XYZ file of C-alpha atoms in Angstrom:
269
model
C 148.441 210.849 50.040
C 151.265 212.329 51.715
C 150.323 214.053 55.188
C 150.520 217.791 54.849
C 153.209 219.287 56.994
C 152.707 222.615 58.971
C 156.390 223.815 58.809
C 156.926 225.116 62.183
C 158.963 229.071 62.027
C 162.706 228.349 62.752
C 164.574 230.828 65.159
C 167.567 232.665 63.736
C 170.632 231.214 64.050
C 169.384 227.566 63.267
C 172.461 224.988 62.317
C 172.187 221.333 60.988
C 174.406 219.756 63.326
C 174.129 216.199 62.705
C 171.552 213.586 61.143
C 170.037 210.312 62.315
C 170.052 207.471 60.059
C 167.130 205.630 61.920
C 168.450 202.487 62.199
C 167.162 199.792 63.045
C 163.901 200.446 62.908
C 163.376 204.359 64.065
C 162.688 207.599 62.150
C 165.769 209.052 60.066
C 166.039 212.735 61.357
C 168.342 216.238 60.317
C 169.503 218.016 63.833
C 169.063 221.494 64.469
C 170.750 223.387 66.911
C 169.925 227.309 68.130
C 171.196 228.754 70.692
C 172.345 225.968 72.704
C 168.996 223.942 72.125
C 168.305 220.875 69.668
C 165.329 219.285 67.688
C 164.767 217.053 65.394
C 163.696 217.830 62.108
C 162.079 214.301 60.888
C 162.434 212.965 57.431
C 159.146 210.998 57.155
C 159.015 208.793 53.676
C 155.972 211.688 51.572
C 156.433 214.444 53.616
C 157.785 217.807 52.558
C 161.153 219.275 53.722
C 162.044 223.131 52.828
C 165.118 224.280 54.222
C 167.427 227.002 52.346
C 171.430 226.284 52.886
C 173.001 229.400 53.546
C 176.576 229.801 55.120
C 178.349 226.651 56.408
C 180.902 226.230 59.477
C 182.411 223.734 61.543
C 178.730 221.859 63.436
C 180.655 222.247 66.920
C 180.127 219.986 69.196
C 177.031 218.103 71.385
C 177.090 217.978 75.349
C 175.454 215.360 77.217
C 172.539 213.130 75.521
C 168.768 212.500 75.900
C 166.764 215.569 76.787
C 169.827 217.451 78.889
C 171.766 217.123 75.264
C 172.966 220.718 74.355
C 174.521 222.314 71.629
C 178.186 223.682 71.731
C 178.655 226.254 68.853
C 181.831 226.673 66.949
C 182.455 229.404 64.750
C 185.613 227.770 62.530
C 185.552 227.941 59.015
C 186.091 224.555 58.533
C 183.153 221.848 57.782
C 181.530 219.945 58.312
C 183.881 220.328 61.839
C 187.025 222.216 62.671
C 190.327 220.020 64.058
C 189.367 220.748 67.390
C 185.639 219.050 66.849
C 187.250 216.376 64.568
C 185.859 213.213 66.350
C 188.786 210.806 66.013
C 187.441 207.238 66.760
C 190.689 205.372 67.604
C 189.286 201.855 66.626
C 189.113 203.475 62.689
C 191.846 202.185 61.160
C 192.679 199.337 63.789
C 194.073 195.768 62.030
C 194.015 194.174 65.881
C 197.518 195.558 66.783
C 196.254 196.993 70.006
C 195.721 196.806 73.895
C 191.923 196.557 73.769
C 191.941 200.350 74.526
C 188.454 201.317 74.754
C 185.576 199.740 77.367
C 183.109 198.116 74.066
C 186.770 196.302 72.359
C 186.431 193.852 75.411
C 182.535 192.782 73.917
C 181.508 190.357 71.776
C 182.304 191.218 68.313
C 180.144 190.537 64.905
C 182.682 189.739 61.372
C 180.075 190.765 58.302
C 180.432 191.030 54.990
C 178.365 193.817 53.073
C 176.910 194.252 49.702
C 175.749 197.046 48.102
C 174.037 197.192 44.608
C 175.090 195.928 42.092
C 178.338 194.365 43.233
C 180.360 196.644 45.852
C 181.203 193.922 49.077
C 182.985 194.840 52.290
C 184.195 193.068 55.388
C 183.439 194.630 58.836
C 183.171 194.423 62.407
C 180.791 195.409 65.372
C 179.527 194.704 68.542
C 177.628 191.756 68.250
C 174.533 192.870 69.260
C 174.272 196.115 66.941
C 175.057 194.285 63.763
C 171.775 194.573 62.480
C 171.941 198.432 63.261
C 175.299 198.609 61.686
C 174.398 196.850 58.017
C 171.436 199.840 58.376
C 173.224 202.475 58.684
C 175.434 201.552 56.436
C 172.795 201.237 53.669
C 173.612 197.721 53.095
C 171.266 195.667 50.740
C 172.550 192.005 51.653
C 174.942 190.875 54.769
C 176.021 188.359 55.891
C 177.381 186.978 59.613
C 180.617 184.900 59.282
C 182.223 185.149 62.671
C 181.426 185.860 66.275
C 184.531 186.419 68.336
C 185.263 187.480 71.537
C 186.638 190.831 71.293
C 187.176 193.317 69.114
C 190.952 192.805 69.207
C 190.423 189.608 67.356
C 187.519 190.438 64.952
C 189.264 193.778 63.211
C 192.690 190.809 63.098
C 190.159 188.746 60.942
C 188.866 191.845 59.446
C 192.233 193.005 58.355
C 192.664 189.246 56.902
C 189.425 189.542 54.513
C 189.922 193.022 53.817
C 193.090 192.565 51.557
C 191.115 190.179 49.296
C 187.249 192.122 49.809
C 188.192 195.757 50.903
C 186.378 196.973 53.879
C 185.480 200.318 52.685
C 182.713 201.452 50.454
C 182.379 205.288 49.521
C 179.074 206.820 49.282
C 178.943 207.942 45.811
C 179.507 204.424 44.910
C 176.294 203.290 46.792
C 174.535 206.281 45.061
C 175.662 204.957 41.868
C 174.005 201.262 42.387
C 170.562 202.982 44.662
C 168.102 201.897 41.348
C 170.076 198.657 41.057
C 169.371 195.226 42.226
C 172.695 193.098 43.937
C 174.361 190.569 40.965
C 173.137 187.433 43.088
C 175.818 185.343 41.831
C 178.612 187.442 42.383
C 177.066 187.520 46.194
C 177.172 183.382 46.340
C 180.249 183.104 44.760
C 182.071 185.563 47.419
C 180.008 183.855 50.409
C 181.027 180.348 49.275
C 184.265 180.518 51.036
C 182.537 181.533 54.447
C 180.161 179.634 55.717
C 177.517 182.026 56.791
C 175.899 182.214 60.427
C 173.270 183.769 58.969
C 172.172 185.749 55.428
C 170.084 189.403 55.713
C 168.391 191.151 52.576
C 167.182 194.995 53.523
C 164.862 196.726 51.583
C 164.838 200.910 52.047
C 161.286 201.357 50.044
C 163.099 203.610 47.557
C 161.974 201.790 44.216
C 163.938 203.914 42.043
C 163.944 203.482 38.179
C 166.897 205.272 37.373
C 169.656 206.686 39.463
C 168.834 209.894 41.331
C 170.982 212.852 40.915
C 173.945 213.712 43.267
C 173.094 217.209 45.569
C 173.598 218.872 48.522
C 170.121 220.481 49.204
C 167.295 220.196 51.934
C 164.186 220.896 50.114
C 162.217 218.376 48.551
C 159.590 215.595 48.874
C 161.159 212.783 50.946
C 161.363 209.664 49.430
C 162.899 207.513 51.874
C 166.756 206.785 53.032
C 169.109 204.409 52.881
C 171.814 204.706 55.185
C 172.886 208.534 55.183
C 171.703 208.755 51.667
C 168.448 210.654 51.480
C 166.440 210.430 48.692
C 164.334 214.019 47.616
C 161.912 214.233 44.605
C 161.745 217.871 43.032
C 160.388 219.304 40.437
C 159.864 215.885 38.165
C 163.755 215.075 39.209
C 165.254 212.567 42.010
C 167.615 214.059 44.075
C 170.523 211.828 46.265
C 171.553 213.731 49.272
C 174.723 212.747 51.010
C 173.507 213.977 55.091
C 177.029 214.143 55.999
C 177.452 216.790 53.341
C 174.677 218.849 55.064
C 175.974 218.985 58.533
C 177.648 222.685 59.796
C 175.024 224.269 57.433
C 172.988 227.438 59.041
C 169.072 227.434 57.368
C 166.425 229.215 57.130
C 162.922 227.597 56.796
C 162.195 228.355 53.568
C 162.293 226.156 49.699
C 165.293 226.674 48.340
C 165.070 228.395 44.584
C 168.274 227.776 42.846
C 168.510 225.892 39.550
C 169.104 222.153 39.945
C 170.429 219.558 37.211
C 167.386 217.588 36.509
C 167.798 213.826 35.621
C 166.950 212.267 32.127
C 163.134 211.034 33.448
C 162.029 214.101 34.546
C 161.677 215.084 30.373
C 160.207 211.742 29.261
C-alpha cells in the first residue's frame, strides 16, 4: 500500500526549475524555487504528485551548490531557458578535434553502447567513474562498456567512428515508445559481436508496463516510477509518460490539475 503523503503548501511564485533522475541509486525529484530558495519535490513510487502547471517562462539559473545554492529567476518568455541561460556545453557535439578545453576532458573516459527497447542503439562516452550513472540518466535498458581511453578527446574520436554506423543520439519520444517492451536480444547480441565488450549491463526500473503510456505534460497523478528523465504517472485509470524537461519553467500551484486528458486504451478494458 502506498504511503499517505501530506502535501506541503506552496508559497506564491513557485517554479519548476530542474529535475533529478535519481541515477544511479538516489531518489528522482523535481526542483522547485521560490524567492531564491530551492526545495526538492520527491518522486517516490506510489506517492501522489499534485501540481497544477500555470504559466511557463525561463527557469533562470542556480548559483552555487548544496545548502548554499540559490535560484536566480528570469522573466524571459522563452522556456525552458532563454538564450542567456541556455547552457552551451562545449563537448555536446565534439568529435575529438579539440585541445581538451575542460579539466574533465583529461580524465579517463569510457566508450559505451546503449540499448533502448526494443531495438534502438547508440554510442556514447563519459568519464569512466560515471559510466553506470550516465547510463541510468539516459534510461538505457542494456549497455556495454567497449573501450577505456586516457582522455575525452580520444573517446570522442572513437565515438564519432562508431556513430557513423550505430548513431549517437536517441530522442525521448523514441524511448517512450519502448517503455512497455523488452530489448530485442538477438539484435543486441549481433551489435556486440563486433566490439568484444569489457563489461555488459542490464538495468531494471520497476515500471512493469503492459501497454505504452500516453505522452502528456502534467504533474498530477500517482508516481509509478521513472526511467531517465521520463516520469510515469497513473491518473484516472490511465498511465502517462512525462518528459521532466518539459516541466521545467512552469509556475505551479499545489493542487491537482483537473483538465481533460487523453486516456490509454487500457483504461477502458
